[in-house]
XYZ file of C-alpha atoms in Angstrom:
660
model
C -43.280 27.424 16.570
C -46.345 26.706 18.806
C -47.588 29.472 21.090
C -49.354 28.425 24.354
C -52.552 29.913 25.270
C -54.527 29.991 28.413
C -57.905 28.047 28.097
C -60.630 30.365 29.273
C -64.399 29.795 30.017
C -67.214 31.927 28.964
C -70.385 31.931 30.732
C -73.660 33.125 29.132
C -76.695 33.590 30.800
C -79.792 33.299 28.832
C -82.717 35.473 29.208
C -86.238 35.026 27.989
C -86.140 37.582 25.388
C -83.508 35.660 23.630
C -84.751 33.667 20.663
C -83.482 30.160 22.161
C -86.868 29.356 23.821
C -90.514 29.309 22.395
C -92.842 32.212 23.555
C -96.399 32.742 23.446
C -97.749 35.131 20.929
C -97.008 38.772 21.357
C -99.810 40.573 23.285
C -100.102 44.030 24.901
C -98.742 42.922 28.139
C -95.472 41.497 26.879
C -93.738 44.844 26.386
C -94.099 45.887 29.940
C -92.973 42.700 31.236
C -89.885 42.670 28.773
C -88.953 46.227 30.186
C -89.234 45.255 33.871
C -87.003 42.476 33.418
C -84.464 44.791 31.342
C -84.580 47.305 34.262
C -83.924 44.626 36.703
C -80.958 43.404 34.983
C -79.543 46.618 34.215
C -80.187 46.697 30.374
C -80.422 49.888 28.658
C -83.696 49.665 26.634
C -83.366 53.189 25.009
C -87.008 54.010 24.780
C -86.324 57.394 23.118
C -84.628 55.718 20.217
C -86.778 55.345 17.287
C -85.139 52.390 15.933
C -86.243 50.412 18.781
C -89.752 51.646 18.659
C -92.414 49.707 16.671
C -90.310 46.525 16.565
C -92.015 42.948 17.666
C -90.187 39.707 18.509
C -91.082 37.127 16.111
C -90.910 33.496 17.203
C -89.873 30.978 14.748
C -92.202 27.921 14.308
C -89.555 25.471 15.308
C -88.376 27.113 18.639
C -88.127 25.024 21.612
C -90.164 25.463 24.782
C -87.955 25.785 27.740
C -88.813 25.883 31.284
C -87.703 28.740 33.817
C -85.221 26.161 35.262
C -83.959 25.506 31.877
C -83.701 29.183 31.203
C -81.868 29.853 34.402
C -79.201 27.022 33.772
C -75.763 28.344 33.189
C -74.061 26.738 30.175
C -70.233 26.615 30.276
C -68.099 26.786 27.017
C -64.639 25.968 26.839
C -62.557 28.081 24.138
C -59.180 26.624 23.261
C -56.445 28.004 21.007
C -56.478 24.787 18.878
C -57.032 25.242 15.026
C -59.618 22.313 14.219
C -58.635 22.747 10.769
C -54.975 22.343 11.312
C -53.517 19.055 9.912
C -52.443 16.534 12.271
C -50.260 14.300 10.060
C -47.730 16.596 8.456
C -44.277 15.011 7.946
C -40.930 16.558 7.173
C -37.428 15.105 5.861
C -34.948 14.896 8.586
C -31.473 15.548 7.063
C -29.826 14.602 10.449
C -31.457 11.332 10.863
C -31.860 10.676 6.843
C -35.579 9.783 6.994
C -39.198 11.414 7.263
C -40.459 12.473 10.622
C -43.867 13.496 11.848
C -44.146 17.176 12.977
C -45.377 17.372 16.575
C -45.980 21.034 16.779
C -48.527 22.497 13.994
C -49.310 26.121 13.639
C -52.684 26.595 15.119
C -53.115 30.412 14.317
C -55.951 30.972 11.802
C -56.091 34.507 10.292
C -59.844 35.757 9.773
C -59.043 39.328 8.562
C -55.983 41.002 7.738
C -55.464 44.711 6.640
C -52.162 46.640 6.230
C -52.682 50.202 6.791
C -50.661 53.189 6.418
C -52.255 55.416 9.216
C -49.902 57.395 11.522
C -50.841 58.898 14.768
C -50.774 62.397 14.641
C -49.149 63.046 17.887
C -46.279 60.772 17.077
C -42.736 62.021 15.968
C -43.415 60.623 12.361
C -47.055 62.179 12.347
C -45.619 65.566 13.261
C -43.014 65.509 10.492
C -45.423 64.586 7.913
C -48.108 67.489 9.081
C -45.146 69.811 9.054
C -44.047 68.903 5.732
C -47.754 69.284 4.410
C -47.813 72.701 5.724
C -44.801 73.648 4.002
C -46.150 72.496 0.698
C -49.441 74.447 1.295
C -47.389 77.566 1.951
C -45.063 77.259 -0.946
C -48.160 76.316 -3.396
C -48.040 73.855 -6.103
C -47.273 73.825 -9.615
C -50.246 71.898 -10.666
C -53.400 74.165 -10.847
C -56.907 73.754 -12.150
C -57.039 75.858 -15.378
C -60.772 76.832 -14.982
C -60.315 78.145 -11.339
C -59.779 81.907 -11.221
C -57.191 83.480 -8.828
C -58.727 86.132 -6.679
C -56.737 89.122 -5.966
C -55.180 89.563 -2.584
C -55.418 85.893 -1.615
C -52.966 83.096 -1.679
C -53.359 80.514 -4.212
C -54.572 77.457 -2.654
C -52.692 74.151 -3.904
C -55.127 71.726 -5.480
C -54.390 67.940 -4.999
C -53.249 65.847 -8.049
C -56.095 63.448 -8.370
C -53.778 61.013 -10.429
C -50.778 61.390 -8.140
C -51.905 61.393 -4.353
C -49.708 58.855 -2.795
C -46.506 59.877 -0.896
C -43.949 57.074 -0.420
C -40.852 57.545 1.947
C -38.127 55.186 3.268
C -35.492 55.738 5.926
C -32.215 54.047 5.662
C -29.156 53.939 8.054
C -25.978 54.997 6.582
C -22.738 53.336 7.966
C -20.372 55.509 9.523
C -16.971 55.941 7.982
C -14.415 54.307 9.662
C -10.635 54.857 9.443
C -7.760 52.161 10.320
C -4.344 53.381 10.721
C -1.100 51.788 12.333
C 1.965 53.363 12.911
C 5.500 51.616 11.952
C 9.008 52.486 12.351
C 10.625 53.904 8.979
C 13.047 51.598 7.550
C 16.700 52.361 8.074
C 18.273 54.519 5.294
C 21.699 55.149 4.306
C 23.194 57.356 1.633
C 25.875 55.836 -0.613
C 27.711 57.423 -3.520
C 30.668 56.291 -5.611
C 32.038 56.346 -9.078
C 32.507 53.390 -11.158
C 34.436 52.564 -14.351
C 34.874 49.523 -16.467
C 37.853 48.245 -14.672
C 35.925 48.411 -11.166
C 33.070 46.562 -12.915
C 35.472 43.860 -14.144
C 37.195 43.490 -10.833
C 33.952 43.134 -8.947
C 32.702 40.304 -11.374
C 35.967 38.591 -10.868
C 35.639 38.739 -7.085
C 31.979 37.355 -7.378
C 33.135 34.395 -9.487
C 35.925 33.374 -6.968
C 33.410 33.823 -3.944
C 31.038 31.338 -5.771
C 33.815 28.891 -6.471
C 34.948 28.960 -2.744
C 31.221 28.424 -1.625
C 30.715 25.503 -3.943
C 34.028 23.858 -2.919
C 32.822 24.197 0.657
C 29.582 22.416 -0.200
C 31.356 19.385 -1.926
C 32.204 16.246 -0.093
C 35.696 16.141 1.873
C 37.172 13.926 -0.596
C 36.101 14.825 -4.115
C 37.568 13.411 -7.255
C 39.948 15.178 -9.565
C 37.654 14.558 -12.684
C 34.586 15.915 -10.695
C 36.714 18.920 -10.041
C 37.445 19.600 -13.738
C 33.834 19.130 -14.814
C 32.665 21.493 -11.778
C 35.081 24.211 -13.126
C 33.815 23.934 -16.564
C 30.247 24.162 -15.380
C 31.141 27.341 -13.108
C 32.617 28.991 -16.339
C 29.544 28.084 -18.318
C 27.202 29.481 -15.566
C 29.289 32.613 -15.379
C 28.919 33.140 -18.984
C 25.256 32.380 -19.366
C 22.268 33.501 -17.475
C 21.678 31.855 -13.827
C 18.713 29.811 -14.897
C 19.061 27.676 -11.712
C 16.905 30.150 -9.872
C 14.026 29.175 -11.838
C 14.312 25.354 -11.106
C 12.427 25.223 -7.851
C 9.363 27.467 -8.989
C 9.209 25.274 -12.197
C 9.313 22.173 -9.971
C 6.484 23.517 -7.819
C 4.219 24.456 -10.903
C 4.862 21.100 -12.532
C 3.610 19.355 -9.288
C 0.823 21.568 -9.299
C -0.036 20.535 -12.723
C 0.331 16.894 -12.277
C -1.897 17.138 -8.872
C -4.662 18.630 -11.078
C -4.318 16.080 -13.815
C -4.238 12.923 -11.324
C -6.413 14.494 -8.658
C -8.938 11.337 -9.056
C -5.998 9.008 -8.443
C -4.836 10.949 -5.408
C -8.174 11.004 -3.952
C -8.231 7.110 -4.129
C -4.803 6.913 -2.871
C -5.874 8.801 0.492
C -9.432 8.107 1.074
C -10.930 5.157 -1.047
C -11.628 1.983 0.749
C -13.248 -0.759 -1.198
C -16.672 -1.532 0.640
C -17.156 -4.681 -1.500
C -14.665 -6.451 0.911
C -17.193 -7.059 3.276
C -19.005 -9.375 0.837
C -15.943 -11.117 -0.192
C -14.988 -12.886 3.057
C -11.151 -13.146 3.510
C -10.390 -12.327 -0.109
C -9.022 -8.724 -1.072
C -8.080 -6.781 -4.272
C -5.628 -4.334 -5.472
C -6.646 -0.927 -6.645
C -4.435 0.320 -9.536
C -3.172 4.041 -8.910
C -0.320 5.611 -10.817
C 1.708 4.455 -13.721
C 5.375 5.302 -14.042
C 7.223 5.216 -17.338
C 10.153 7.190 -18.949
C 10.153 7.521 -22.665
C 13.871 7.087 -23.144
C 13.901 3.846 -20.983
C 11.887 1.887 -23.731
C 13.414 -1.411 -24.360
C 14.699 -1.780 -20.733
C 13.313 -4.066 -18.085
C 12.685 -3.105 -14.408
C 15.729 -4.768 -12.816
C 15.371 -3.345 -9.323
C 13.199 -1.285 -6.983
C 13.952 0.399 -3.550
C 11.806 2.799 -1.538
C 13.496 5.647 0.307
C 13.339 5.137 4.059
C 13.006 8.906 4.908
C 10.886 10.351 2.178
C 8.257 7.731 1.763
C 6.957 8.993 -1.553
C 10.320 8.599 -3.235
C 11.669 5.363 -4.925
C 14.555 4.199 -7.105
C 13.824 2.133 -10.169
C 17.057 0.299 -12.002
C 16.618 -0.654 -15.581
C 18.708 -2.893 -17.429
C 18.166 -6.270 -19.207
C 18.387 -9.959 -18.135
C 19.216 -11.018 -21.527
C 22.784 -11.502 -22.395
C 22.547 -10.546 -26.027
C 20.800 -7.281 -25.098
C 23.259 -5.701 -22.987
C 23.832 -2.160 -24.110
C 22.912 0.399 -21.598
C 21.305 1.144 -18.126
C 19.546 3.829 -16.213
C 18.849 4.624 -12.637
C 15.685 6.669 -12.174
C 13.824 8.308 -9.046
C 10.209 8.772 -9.031
C 7.949 10.513 -6.569
C 4.200 10.005 -6.043
C 3.749 13.684 -6.315
C 5.065 13.708 -9.935
C 4.359 10.428 -11.858
C 4.638 11.917 -15.180
C 8.493 12.481 -15.072
C 11.501 11.196 -12.955
C 13.081 13.505 -10.347
C 16.417 12.173 -10.844
C 17.909 10.527 -13.975
C 21.314 8.738 -14.112
C 22.727 7.026 -17.230
C 25.039 4.185 -17.129
C 27.350 2.458 -19.692
C 26.080 -0.989 -18.314
C 22.699 -2.303 -17.228
C 21.638 -1.577 -13.527
C 20.866 -4.935 -11.979
C 20.398 -3.895 -8.298
C 19.867 -0.760 -6.213
C 19.919 -0.035 -2.586
C 19.150 3.547 -0.733
C 20.977 4.043 2.539
C 18.591 4.228 5.589
C 19.948 7.057 7.483
C 21.776 8.892 4.625
C 18.950 8.895 2.123
C 21.017 10.724 -0.614
C 23.662 7.793 -1.070
C 22.476 5.159 -3.394
C 24.510 1.846 -4.062
C 24.097 0.287 -7.707
C 25.362 -2.815 -9.200
C 25.654 -3.152 -12.770
C 25.865 -6.014 -15.250
C 29.500 -5.612 -16.126
C 30.544 -6.279 -12.615
C 31.123 -2.507 -11.223
C 29.588 -1.354 -8.203
C 28.894 2.483 -7.869
C 27.691 4.980 -5.386
C 25.563 8.152 -6.387
C 25.183 11.287 -4.374
C 21.768 12.793 -5.071
C 22.963 16.022 -3.626
C 25.384 16.409 -6.720
C 24.005 17.529 -10.051
C 26.606 15.446 -11.827
C 25.478 12.522 -13.997
C 28.809 10.474 -12.734
C 28.853 8.244 -9.796
C 31.023 9.520 -6.707
C 32.602 6.084 -6.231
C 33.065 3.532 -8.806
C 34.874 0.067 -8.606
C 37.404 -0.711 -11.181
C 39.527 -3.878 -11.950
C 42.313 -2.734 -9.612
C 39.975 -2.216 -6.915
C 38.330 -5.775 -6.698
C 35.946 -5.438 -9.415
C 33.445 -8.286 -9.908
C 33.994 -10.589 -12.885
C 30.091 -11.253 -13.266
C 27.065 -9.322 -13.091
C 26.299 -8.068 -9.697
C 22.860 -9.233 -8.526
C 22.349 -7.746 -5.105
C 23.960 -4.683 -2.984
C 22.920 -4.046 0.451
C 24.093 -1.109 2.778
C 25.372 -1.861 6.395
C 26.247 0.083 9.405
C 29.233 2.336 9.502
C 32.570 0.456 10.596
C 34.530 1.443 13.634
C 36.449 4.201 11.751
C 32.872 5.685 10.676
C 33.349 4.827 7.226
C 30.235 3.997 5.046
C 30.343 0.279 3.711
C 27.908 -2.021 1.922
C 27.913 -5.626 0.572
C 27.536 -7.469 -2.918
C 27.124 -10.605 -4.194
C 27.893 -11.570 -8.089
C 27.859 -14.376 -10.557
C 31.617 -14.900 -9.808
C 30.568 -16.328 -6.329
C 32.231 -13.772 -4.238
C 30.549 -11.957 -1.389
C 32.375 -8.698 -1.116
C 32.435 -5.891 1.403
C 33.099 -2.235 0.007
C 34.131 0.611 2.257
C 34.139 4.180 1.196
C 37.475 5.470 2.340
C 38.477 9.196 1.638
C 38.127 9.453 -2.268
C 38.384 5.710 -3.248
C 36.211 2.604 -2.604
C 37.972 -0.240 -0.790
C 36.881 -3.911 -1.113
C 37.319 -6.977 1.124
C 36.289 -10.422 0.186
C 34.085 -12.017 2.866
C 33.562 -15.449 1.645
C 33.160 -17.306 -1.700
C 30.357 -19.634 -2.563
C 31.104 -23.416 -2.355
C 31.101 -25.104 -5.993
C 28.300 -27.326 -6.965
C 28.425 -31.115 -6.145
C 27.815 -31.948 -9.868
C 31.119 -30.002 -11.213
C 34.109 -32.177 -11.410
C 36.800 -31.715 -8.758
C 39.308 -30.325 -11.464
C 36.967 -27.682 -12.378
C 35.678 -26.371 -8.943
C 38.255 -23.772 -8.822
C 37.290 -22.490 -12.326
C 33.528 -22.884 -12.534
C 31.985 -20.547 -9.898
C 28.677 -20.758 -8.106
C 26.727 -17.598 -9.015
C 25.023 -15.640 -6.106
C 21.666 -14.289 -7.042
C 20.308 -12.725 -3.849
C 21.584 -11.389 -0.524
C 19.857 -10.066 2.525
C 21.109 -9.520 6.241
C 19.235 -10.325 9.403
C 17.233 -7.142 10.726
C 18.459 -7.763 14.450
C 21.735 -9.508 13.953
C 23.527 -7.676 11.208
C 26.551 -10.006 11.026
C 24.185 -12.876 9.811
C 23.302 -12.910 6.121
C 21.586 -15.119 3.584
C 22.820 -15.933 0.071
C 20.835 -17.538 -2.668
C 22.345 -19.219 -5.590
C 21.810 -20.148 -9.232
C 21.812 -23.751 -8.112
C 18.762 -23.514 -6.034
C 20.813 -23.580 -2.571
C 20.641 -20.879 0.092
C 23.698 -20.462 2.213
C 23.564 -18.636 5.805
C 26.897 -16.936 6.735
C 28.454 -14.553 9.003
C 30.756 -11.633 8.444
C 33.025 -12.441 11.300
C 33.587 -16.214 10.247
C 34.889 -16.332 6.444
C 36.316 -19.664 6.213
C 32.891 -21.455 5.271
C 29.245 -20.862 5.620
C 27.313 -21.758 8.903
C 24.259 -23.406 7.183
C 23.191 -24.634 3.827
C 19.554 -25.205 2.782
C 18.453 -27.220 -0.231
C 15.597 -24.834 -1.043
C 14.720 -24.996 -4.892
C 15.156 -27.288 -7.788
C 15.879 -24.078 -9.997
C 17.462 -20.668 -9.520
C 16.565 -18.877 -6.373
C 15.148 -15.512 -7.384
C 15.042 -13.835 -4.030
C 15.632 -14.411 -0.209
C 14.666 -12.106 2.712
C 14.762 -12.294 6.312
C 11.432 -11.668 8.174
C 11.557 -7.890 9.453
C 9.969 -9.033 12.862
C 10.673 -12.572 13.762
C 14.356 -13.323 14.042
C 14.121 -17.108 12.993
C 12.080 -16.702 10.008
C 13.081 -15.870 6.229
C 11.295 -16.361 2.901
C 12.539 -17.538 -0.587
C 11.165 -18.119 -3.972
C 12.563 -19.502 -7.186
C 11.885 -20.303 -10.841
C 10.321 -23.473 -9.875
C 7.141 -21.984 -8.966
C 7.683 -22.261 -5.272
C 7.351 -19.880 -2.555
C 8.910 -21.314 0.855
C 8.769 -19.967 4.336
C 11.822 -21.141 6.749
C 12.747 -21.226 10.128
C 16.648 -20.821 10.100
C 17.123 -23.534 12.961
C 15.420 -26.260 10.508
C 16.641 -27.336 7.277
C 13.020 -28.081 5.906
C 10.697 -25.355 4.845
C 7.753 -24.520 7.263
C 5.468 -23.334 4.698
C 5.351 -24.138 0.813
C 3.173 -22.518 -1.854
C 2.899 -23.226 -5.503
C 2.077 -20.305 -7.707
C 1.882 -22.229 -11.054
C 4.432 -19.902 -12.720
C 8.033 -18.765 -12.301
C 8.112 -16.499 -9.113
C 10.395 -13.626 -9.816
C 10.132 -11.724 -6.545
C 8.852 -11.863 -3.017
C 8.737 -9.314 -0.174
C 7.348 -9.010 3.340
C 5.038 -6.405 4.544
C 6.739 -3.950 7.050
C 3.415 -3.581 8.919
C 2.831 -7.324 9.648
C 4.879 -10.330 10.332
C 2.663 -12.805 8.467
C 1.774 -10.782 5.477
C 3.997 -11.042 2.120
C 3.538 -10.641 -1.508
C 4.938 -12.203 -4.557
C 5.075 -11.717 -8.257
C 5.021 -14.279 -10.887
C 6.297 -14.365 -14.596
C 2.570 -14.521 -15.906
C 1.915 -10.970 -14.731
C -0.119 -11.855 -11.536
C 0.369 -10.374 -7.964
C -0.142 -12.805 -5.011
C -0.779 -11.420 -1.395
C -0.825 -13.888 1.518
C -1.667 -13.439 5.073
C -0.702 -16.559 6.968
C -2.633 -15.554 10.357
C -5.815 -15.539 8.397
C -5.317 -18.450 5.787
C -2.293 -20.632 5.708
C -3.123 -22.529 2.549
C -3.871 -20.073 -0.235
C -3.380 -16.314 -1.349
C -6.046 -13.969 -0.224
C -5.662 -12.039 -3.557
C -4.508 -13.196 -6.991
C -4.728 -10.301 -9.519
C -3.220 -10.025 -12.949
C -2.210 -6.329 -13.130
C -0.392 -6.128 -16.612
C -1.307 -7.142 -19.964
C -0.434 -10.473 -21.882
C 3.051 -11.530 -22.800
C 4.214 -8.908 -19.923
C 6.281 -10.462 -17.083
C 6.448 -8.973 -13.591
C 9.873 -8.753 -12.286
C 9.955 -7.134 -8.771
C 7.754 -6.096 -5.800
C 8.281 -3.628 -2.876
C 5.865 -2.537 0.007
C 5.805 0.913 0.869
C 7.353 1.599 4.495
C 4.533 3.849 5.478
C 1.467 3.723 3.161
C -0.594 0.572 2.341
C 0.498 0.478 -1.268
C 2.904 -1.651 -3.258
C 4.797 -1.051 -6.482
C 5.531 -3.728 -9.227
C 7.906 -3.280 -12.232
C 7.587 -5.424 -15.516
C 9.777 -6.143 -18.386
C 8.925 -3.223 -20.534
C 10.373 -0.628 -17.932
C 6.995 0.346 -16.519
C 6.166 0.706 -12.758
C 2.563 0.234 -11.333
C 1.506 1.383 -7.956
C -1.384 -0.548 -6.435
C -3.201 0.001 -3.219
C -4.275 -2.881 -0.816
C -7.914 -3.419 -0.028
C -8.940 -3.473 3.756
C -9.090 -7.175 3.764
C -5.470 -7.326 2.772
C -4.524 -5.272 5.898
C -6.629 -6.510 8.684
C -5.909 -5.647 12.208
C -7.487 -6.993 15.287
C -10.473 -5.004 16.530
C -10.241 -3.200 19.836
C -12.691 -3.933 22.436
C -14.562 -1.192 24.504
C -12.148 -0.036 27.367
C -9.164 -2.053 26.205
C -6.142 -0.932 24.244
C -4.669 -3.482 22.010
C -0.923 -3.982 22.567
C 1.216 -2.698 19.564
C 4.855 -2.948 18.501
C 7.152 -5.766 17.293
C 6.533 -7.838 20.152
C 3.243 -8.279 19.147
C 3.920 -9.250 15.685
C 6.906 -11.593 16.919
C 4.156 -13.399 19.252
C 1.653 -13.568 16.282
C 4.459 -15.386 14.021
C 5.696 -17.501 17.051
C 2.018 -18.885 17.678
C 1.834 -19.699 13.675
C 5.087 -21.802 13.828
C 4.088 -23.505 17.226
C 0.983 -24.714 15.733
C 3.082 -26.528 13.005
C 5.778 -27.924 15.174
């Protein structure tokens, strides 16, 4: 810290007797003239002192000869507080700016002499205390004495100082004052209770408690429970009554399990939240996918991922359907629910007698899950119940499909507020299923038309297999159905005699067809003929066509942009497109699995910039999109960019208008 000083001036008046000018050799008259000048100037010559007598002024041989004017001239000297030896080029590192900066203010103080003393003024408080203490010691006498000094009778012994211990040290400290903190509370209410108990009273109390538990569980059940479920629940209640109530430990154990997994996968969680690939700045338009968590269940080995679906309310929870696409390997299936908070073990596990082929979670009631099986059954599971059995299950008498169910989709409740969903199967039927009381009721909406190559006498026997189904996001009565013959049919729930439109889409089986979540006229399709096509439903020809050099098993639109979609192929690659940036090729083509492993399904997370992909070995891999794959227009200063579905619709409409 710099200290400012006043610059002062010192004037020195040179006199003839100073050794700064040449003088003539000393003679007898010199002394008298010098005395007169000293008397005139008021200088005390101290004639009576001996040390001044007999001294003579010696003139050095190289002394200058000055005139009277030069001698009387006043010389002004300016004294400053700046240290001439202080460095002027000191630099320090600035952590704020991240570089070395020159120090402007330098310490100018120079210490010529420093001495730390222990003298105390005798009239001060400390001096008086020390003098009083010293006199007390003298009065009391000392233990240390000189052996050779005799003690005179009648006189007090004088304390002799110790020549080896002659320093007194003392220190003063401040003791903290004790503090007390107290509070006053109202005493808890008390009551006296006394009773006598015997074995019969204890038995009656347990019986009443069991009945109370049974009634409370019955209230929590659905309004129309199954008889089989009632029997199983009664058995479970009896088993719980006989054994200890371990269910109380389930919640703490789940929390501890998630804490352990968070510590194990801490680096992955940090990448999921904060990592942004800085190398995208040098890739131009291209982007990458960052692998995050991998999900695999040991008991699901040998099964393939046949369906993926995110929960729309809990964005970290997703469902995985496990089964097999091979006709000769149909044994069992599983329905698993994973969360990003615990990638090591599923949250829910449901075993099925047949392979699971499709899954859909209700958007509003996230605990209702519709499942389509390979044997033609459709089931509805309730995640609130602990039972492994479905809440609703179709049978032959209730309109069960005769072939594998390839797609199920929840729809809005009907006029009677009954939940319903649609399904499409290999038997060519599009069926509506309604949950009414304790049963599931079916309604045939439409049947797929036979292929032209089939003879007329076999058209009623050979059915056209439906492989994919999707409903319009704004007009929910319109739907699209992809077929095994490569056709796409557009139909309506209110018009069941025939389809509204037919698109000659692919040369081989249509793997997936999906409406755009923003633009009402656009949908996308993919097939085993290596093609991904984007359509305007008012035109019979595709607007965009992309060849991915391998069978395309699934495709999905991004929920954040109307022009972004991703597809997976049988060679293990993930392809990400953004039509607003590049209309001709993918921004990212990345292989995420090992050789001889096929990717089967892909889904975008509804909130976070991640995707999940499933392969034919029962594994699910989560991937994070790099910044180039989720670009947004830059905001200008003082202007807010418009947001909402209208902006995405306009972006896609501008893209379509450039091609028309």
